[in-house]
């Protein structure tokens, strides 16, 4: 099979496989990127499955570009060899029927935060627990139907009804994904974060909740945050990570909202605010 035949027969969805296609969106399909660890899906595939866009790096291309990047080659022979035993993606013939996948939990329930182990985890991250209790709950869940030996983690809700889950041993989420907004302070500035640990770190450093917050919960949600920010008045501060994904998202917001201020340099060279908080506290 040559390159032209591959392009005619297969789509990017075929190559990614069902396990990487997360849900249908207004712009196509949200997927997990195959060339890096992608806990928060950051790859968009076009509605016809022929093209893709990487939200983290800004790279884009067709199916062949995707294979080259995944395999780490520019050799077309190697690319062709990747399709020897590839079966057709089960949803390729009816792309409109892809629905958001389940979180993978057999059951999940959310209760008030009470676990000593979770409080200890917050302490290990140097988070003020009185502040944390204003935002967090506790999730009990299992990947099997048995409820006797459940797992538990911190639970942080988003505006769509989903949950971000964190503990010392687990990092995941319960669908649907979405941003979280906190409008607590009248006439206060709005601060934008990637994750809730950074938001809690910021509040801890400030000695309390003194601003309004938007938490992306994933950089793929940056467009949703921009839509909300356009409706807000007052100052906007961007506190995203000091890495490629954070810088790309920061630039995207600044391009749309040049009045916003990037303050990520204040905790550089640390990757994020929680890293900065932990190092600051350990230094004392």
Tab-separated table of C-alpha atoms in Angstrom:
chain	number	residue	atom	x	y	z
A	1	UNK	CA	0.000	0.000	0.000
A	2	UNK	CA	1.430	3.379	-1.001
A	3	UNK	CA	0.949	6.831	0.527
A	4	UNK	CA	-1.910	7.815	-1.774
A	5	UNK	CA	-3.787	4.592	-1.041
A	6	UNK	CA	-3.320	5.130	2.706
A	7	UNK	CA	-4.755	8.649	2.456
A	8	UNK	CA	-7.757	7.356	0.522
A	9	UNK	CA	-8.486	4.401	2.795
A	10	UNK	CA	-7.691	5.689	6.296
A	11	UNK	CA	-8.332	8.741	8.470
A	12	UNK	CA	-6.560	10.127	11.517
A	13	UNK	CA	-9.262	8.457	13.611
A	14	UNK	CA	-8.334	5.079	12.125
A	15	UNK	CA	-4.736	5.574	13.160
A	16	UNK	CA	-5.569	6.846	16.671
A	17	UNK	CA	-8.016	4.031	17.451
A	18	UNK	CA	-11.082	4.109	19.693
A	19	UNK	CA	-9.081	4.309	22.910
A	20	UNK	CA	-7.704	7.734	21.928
A	21	UNK	CA	-10.896	9.291	20.554
A	22	UNK	CA	-12.577	10.893	23.562
A	23	UNK	CA	-15.600	12.792	22.292
A	24	UNK	CA	-17.221	14.667	19.437
A	25	UNK	CA	-16.960	18.471	19.590
A	26	UNK	CA	-18.328	21.357	17.560
A	27	UNK	CA	-15.071	21.410	15.590
A	28	UNK	CA	-14.565	17.671	15.081
A	29	UNK	CA	-13.162	15.242	17.669
A	30	UNK	CA	-11.163	15.631	20.853
A	31	UNK	CA	-8.456	12.962	21.119
A	32	UNK	CA	-5.445	11.954	23.151
A	33	UNK	CA	-2.172	12.835	21.468
A	34	UNK	CA	-0.188	9.692	20.462
A	35	UNK	CA	3.295	11.226	20.595
A	36	UNK	CA	3.295	12.167	24.309
A	37	UNK	CA	1.639	11.335	27.623
A	38	UNK	CA	-1.689	13.113	27.251
A	39	UNK	CA	-3.746	12.850	30.454
A	40	UNK	CA	-5.791	15.886	29.428
A	41	UNK	CA	-6.704	15.287	25.758
A	42	UNK	CA	-5.121	18.013	23.637
A	43	UNK	CA	-5.478	16.857	20.037
A	44	UNK	CA	-8.299	18.019	17.767
A	45	UNK	CA	-9.218	16.037	14.632
A	46	UNK	CA	-11.327	17.614	11.884
A	47	UNK	CA	-14.914	16.435	11.290
A	48	UNK	CA	-13.882	14.390	8.222
A	49	UNK	CA	-10.960	12.818	10.102
A	50	UNK	CA	-8.395	14.010	7.559
A	51	UNK	CA	-6.626	16.728	9.537
A	52	UNK	CA	-5.498	17.449	13.089
A	53	UNK	CA	-4.344	20.269	15.364
A	54	UNK	CA	-2.202	19.993	18.508
A	55	UNK	CA	-3.373	22.546	21.110
A	56	UNK	CA	-0.131	22.274	23.080
A	57	UNK	CA	2.409	22.922	20.318
A	58	UNK	CA	0.263	24.532	17.610
A	59	UNK	CA	1.380	21.910	15.097
A	60	UNK	CA	-1.113	20.600	12.541
A	61	UNK	CA	-1.196	18.372	9.497
A	62	UNK	CA	-2.717	15.352	7.778
A	63	UNK	CA	-2.634	11.633	8.493
A	64	UNK	CA	0.894	11.164	7.141
A	65	UNK	CA	2.200	14.040	9.253
A	66	UNK	CA	0.580	12.436	12.305
A	67	UNK	CA	2.295	9.095	11.678
A	68	UNK	CA	5.679	10.722	11.055
A	69	UNK	CA	5.459	12.675	14.297
A	70	UNK	CA	4.276	9.657	16.296
A	71	UNK	CA	6.881	7.248	14.970
A	72	UNK	CA	9.641	9.850	14.753
A	73	UNK	CA	10.508	9.395	11.099
A	74	UNK	CA	10.379	11.139	7.732
A	75	UNK	CA	10.841	7.889	5.810
A	76	UNK	CA	7.727	7.134	3.760
A	77	UNK	CA	8.494	3.422	3.708
A	78	UNK	CA	8.368	3.323	7.494
A	79	UNK	CA	5.099	5.254	7.420
A	80	UNK	CA	3.540	2.730	5.025
A	81	UNK	CA	4.618	-0.158	7.238
A	82	UNK	CA	2.486	1.241	10.081
A	83	UNK	CA	-0.698	0.381	8.174
A	84	UNK	CA	-0.026	-3.294	7.522
A	85	UNK	CA	-2.500	-4.708	10.018
A	86	UNK	CA	-4.522	-1.615	10.839
A	87	UNK	CA	-8.237	-2.244	11.034
A	88	UNK	CA	-10.777	0.412	10.196
A	89	UNK	CA	-11.925	2.596	13.073
A	90	UNK	CA	-15.381	1.362	14.048
A	91	UNK	CA	-16.881	4.841	13.967
A	92	UNK	CA	-15.252	6.066	10.751
A	93	UNK	CA	-18.253	5.245	8.583
A	94	UNK	CA	-20.626	7.183	10.820
A	95	UNK	CA	-18.598	9.951	12.418
A	96	UNK	CA	-21.643	11.806	13.667
A	97	UNK	CA	-22.459	9.078	16.168
A	98	UNK	CA	-19.352	9.393	18.319
A	99	UNK	CA	-20.391	10.340	21.844
A	100	UNK	CA	-18.362	11.300	24.860
A	101	UNK	CA	-16.833	8.252	26.499
A	102	UNK	CA	-17.541	7.221	30.034
A	103	UNK	CA	-15.032	8.141	32.697
A	104	UNK	CA	-14.132	4.488	33.224
A	105	UNK	CA	-15.483	4.320	36.776
A	106	UNK	CA	-17.989	1.607	37.630
A	107	UNK	CA	-19.363	4.021	40.224
A	108	UNK	CA	-18.437	7.370	41.739
A	109	UNK	CA	-19.957	9.451	44.506
A	110	UNK	CA	-18.918	12.807	45.938
A	111	UNK	CA	-19.117	13.647	49.645
A	112	UNK	CA	-17.794	16.366	51.948
A	113	UNK	CA	-14.026	16.433	52.378
A	114	UNK	CA	-13.136	14.446	55.495
A	115	UNK	CA	-10.308	11.972	54.790
A	116	UNK	CA	-7.225	12.457	56.949
A	117	UNK	CA	-5.087	11.087	54.120
A	118	UNK	CA	-6.410	13.730	51.717
A	119	UNK	CA	-5.783	16.478	54.243
A	120	UNK	CA	-2.253	15.108	54.622
A	121	UNK	CA	-1.866	15.237	50.842
A	122	UNK	CA	-2.908	18.902	50.812
A	123	UNK	CA	-0.432	19.601	53.594
A	124	UNK	CA	2.316	17.917	51.591
A	125	UNK	CA	1.517	20.325	48.743
A	126	UNK	CA	1.645	23.241	51.235
A	127	UNK	CA	-1.990	24.155	50.567
A	128	UNK	CA	-3.914	25.973	53.295
A	129	UNK	CA	-6.605	23.455	54.186
A	130	UNK	CA	-9.095	26.071	55.392
A	131	UNK	CA	-8.929	27.613	51.924
A	132	UNK	CA	-9.047	24.199	50.235
A	133	UNK	CA	-12.274	23.280	52.052
A	134	UNK	CA	-14.011	26.177	50.309
A	135	UNK	CA	-13.428	24.544	46.920
A	136	UNK	CA	-12.903	20.810	47.327
A	137	UNK	CA	-14.950	17.751	48.101
A	138	UNK	CA	-14.050	14.073	48.359
A	139	UNK	CA	-14.730	11.477	45.668
A	140	UNK	CA	-15.263	7.773	46.394
A	141	UNK	CA	-14.998	5.562	43.334
A	142	UNK	CA	-14.190	2.136	41.979
A	143	UNK	CA	-13.379	0.597	38.622
A	144	UNK	CA	-15.429	-2.459	39.534
A	145	UNK	CA	-18.997	-2.829	40.806
A	146	UNK	CA	-17.782	-3.849	44.275
A	147	UNK	CA	-18.195	-1.040	46.800
A	148	UNK	CA	-16.427	-2.629	49.762
A	149	UNK	CA	-12.918	-1.457	48.883
A	150	UNK	CA	-13.417	1.897	47.188
A	151	UNK	CA	-10.708	4.416	46.263
A	152	UNK	CA	-10.872	8.074	47.202
A	153	UNK	CA	-9.414	11.386	46.057
A	154	UNK	CA	-9.905	15.122	46.178
A	155	UNK	CA	-12.773	16.224	43.944
A	156	UNK	CA	-12.908	19.626	42.272
A	157	UNK	CA	-16.041	20.364	40.278
A	158	UNK	CA	-16.264	22.142	36.930
A	159	UNK	CA	-19.088	24.248	35.512
A	160	UNK	CA	-20.388	21.352	33.378
A	161	UNK	CA	-20.875	18.948	36.277
A	162	UNK	CA	-17.645	16.959	35.876
A	163	UNK	CA	-14.894	16.466	38.436
A	164	UNK	CA	-11.110	16.746	38.555
A	165	UNK	CA	-9.728	14.015	40.831
A	166	UNK	CA	-6.403	14.154	42.670
A	167	UNK	CA	-4.620	12.224	45.389
A	168	UNK	CA	-1.045	11.230	46.104
A	169	UNK	CA	-1.591	8.120	43.935
A	170	UNK	CA	-4.132	9.187	41.326
A	171	UNK	CA	-4.686	11.969	38.813
A	172	UNK	CA	-7.757	11.788	36.606
A	173	UNK	CA	-11.192	13.199	35.930
A	174	UNK	CA	-14.841	12.258	35.666
A	175	UNK	CA	-16.539	13.545	32.514
A	176	UNK	CA	-17.624	15.935	31.241
A	177	UNK	CA	-14.525	18.144	31.100
A	178	UNK	CA	-14.900	21.896	31.378
A	179	UNK	CA	-13.637	25.075	33.004
A	180	UNK	CA	-14.485	26.161	36.554
A	181	UNK	CA	-15.369	29.763	37.393
A	182	UNK	CA	-15.393	31.400	40.829
A	183	UNK	CA	-16.972	34.843	41.077
A	184	UNK	CA	-16.603	35.582	44.784
A	185	UNK	CA	-15.165	39.097	44.917
A	186	UNK	CA	-17.053	42.101	43.573
A	187	UNK	CA	-14.894	44.505	41.524
A	188	UNK	CA	-11.847	42.253	41.963
A	189	UNK	CA	-9.419	41.115	39.264
A	190	UNK	CA	-9.814	37.713	37.590
A	191	UNK	CA	-6.892	35.273	37.684
A	192	UNK	CA	-6.653	32.369	35.216
A	193	UNK	CA	-4.983	29.054	36.134
A	194	UNK	CA	-4.419	25.704	34.413
A	195	UNK	CA	-5.314	23.531	37.406
A	196	UNK	CA	-7.007	23.829	40.772
A	197	UNK	CA	-3.817	23.104	42.730
A	198	UNK	CA	-2.328	26.271	41.248
A	199	UNK	CA	-5.458	28.223	42.160
A	200	UNK	CA	-5.292	26.931	45.745
A	201	UNK	CA	-1.568	27.737	45.850
A	202	UNK	CA	-2.290	31.286	44.706
A	203	UNK	CA	-4.967	31.752	47.371
A	204	UNK	CA	-2.603	30.300	49.992
A	205	UNK	CA	0.138	32.758	48.979
A	206	UNK	CA	-2.385	35.619	49.107
A	207	UNK	CA	-3.563	34.588	52.564
A	208	UNK	CA	-7.114	33.998	51.390
A	209	UNK	CA	-9.521	34.341	48.462
A	210	UNK	CA	-9.023	37.923	47.286
A	211	UNK	CA	-9.704	37.558	43.550
A	212	UNK	CA	-12.078	35.906	41.105
A	213	UNK	CA	-10.758	32.742	39.478
A	214	UNK	CA	-11.033	30.766	36.257
A	215	UNK	CA	-9.485	27.287	36.230
A	216	UNK	CA	-9.045	25.686	32.795
A	217	UNK	CA	-8.743	22.106	34.123
A	218	UNK	CA	-7.021	21.433	30.774
A	219	UNK	CA	-5.425	23.755	28.252
A	220	UNK	CA	-7.826	22.405	25.625
A	221	UNK	CA	-10.457	24.521	27.402
A	222	UNK	CA	-8.689	27.813	26.706
A	223	UNK	CA	-11.280	28.882	24.108
A	224	UNK	CA	-14.095	28.422	26.615
A	225	UNK	CA	-12.185	30.602	29.084
A	226	UNK	CA	-11.684	33.305	26.451
A	227	UNK	CA	-15.427	33.382	25.797
A	228	UNK	CA	-16.057	33.966	29.503
A	229	UNK	CA	-13.278	36.534	29.875
A	230	UNK	CA	-14.702	38.628	27.040
A	231	UNK	CA	-17.777	39.189	29.183
A	232	UNK	CA	-15.838	40.241	32.290
A	233	UNK	CA	-14.827	43.726	33.327
A	234	UNK	CA	-11.727	44.602	35.296
A	235	UNK	CA	-8.166	43.364	35.276
A	236	UNK	CA	-7.222	39.879	34.085
A	237	UNK	CA	-4.065	38.101	35.202
A	238	UNK	CA	-2.771	34.937	33.519
A	239	UNK	CA	-1.049	32.459	35.793
A	240	UNK	CA	-0.514	29.500	33.463
A	241	UNK	CA	2.399	27.064	33.589
A	242	UNK	CA	5.932	27.905	32.521
A	243	UNK	CA	6.054	25.190	29.869
A	244	UNK	CA	5.258	24.931	26.178
A	245	UNK	CA	1.560	24.280	26.684
A	246	UNK	CA	1.179	27.084	29.200
A	247	UNK	CA	3.038	29.590	27.066
A	248	UNK	CA	1.005	28.656	23.978
A	249	UNK	CA	-2.263	29.072	25.881
A	250	UNK	CA	-1.110	32.346	27.411
A	251	UNK	CA	-0.261	33.718	23.978
A	252	UNK	CA	-3.651	32.643	22.635
A	253	UNK	CA	-5.445	34.541	25.391
A	254	UNK	CA	-3.231	37.620	24.980
A	255	UNK	CA	-3.836	37.632	21.223
A	256	UNK	CA	-7.573	37.811	21.866
A	257	UNK	CA	-7.338	39.987	24.974
A	258	UNK	CA	-4.243	42.206	24.824
A	259	UNK	CA	-5.317	43.985	28.021
A	260	UNK	CA	-4.660	40.855	30.092
A	261	UNK	CA	-1.393	40.555	32.020
A	262	UNK	CA	0.849	37.486	32.087
A	263	UNK	CA	2.301	37.020	35.600
A	264	UNK	CA	3.844	33.562	35.125
A	265	UNK	CA	7.323	35.124	35.324
A	266	UNK	CA	6.699	35.807	38.989
A	267	UNK	CA	7.057	32.120	39.853
A	268	UNK	CA	9.714	31.272	37.236
A	269	UNK	CA	11.825	29.198	36.901
A	270	UNK	CA	9.330	26.934	38.664
A	271	UNK	CA	6.974	25.157	36.283
A	272	UNK	CA	3.824	26.106	38.151
A	273	UNK	CA	2.563	27.906	41.236
A	274	UNK	CA	2.360	24.835	43.440
A	275	UNK	CA	5.979	23.991	42.677
A	276	UNK	CA	6.862	27.570	43.621
A	277	UNK	CA	4.815	27.405	46.839
A	278	UNK	CA	6.415	24.123	47.921
A	279	UNK	CA	9.945	25.399	47.308
A	280	UNK	CA	9.159	28.682	49.070
A	281	UNK	CA	7.808	26.871	52.129
A	282	UNK	CA	10.656	24.353	52.235
A	283	UNK	CA	13.147	27.226	52.148
A	284	UNK	CA	11.758	28.674	55.402
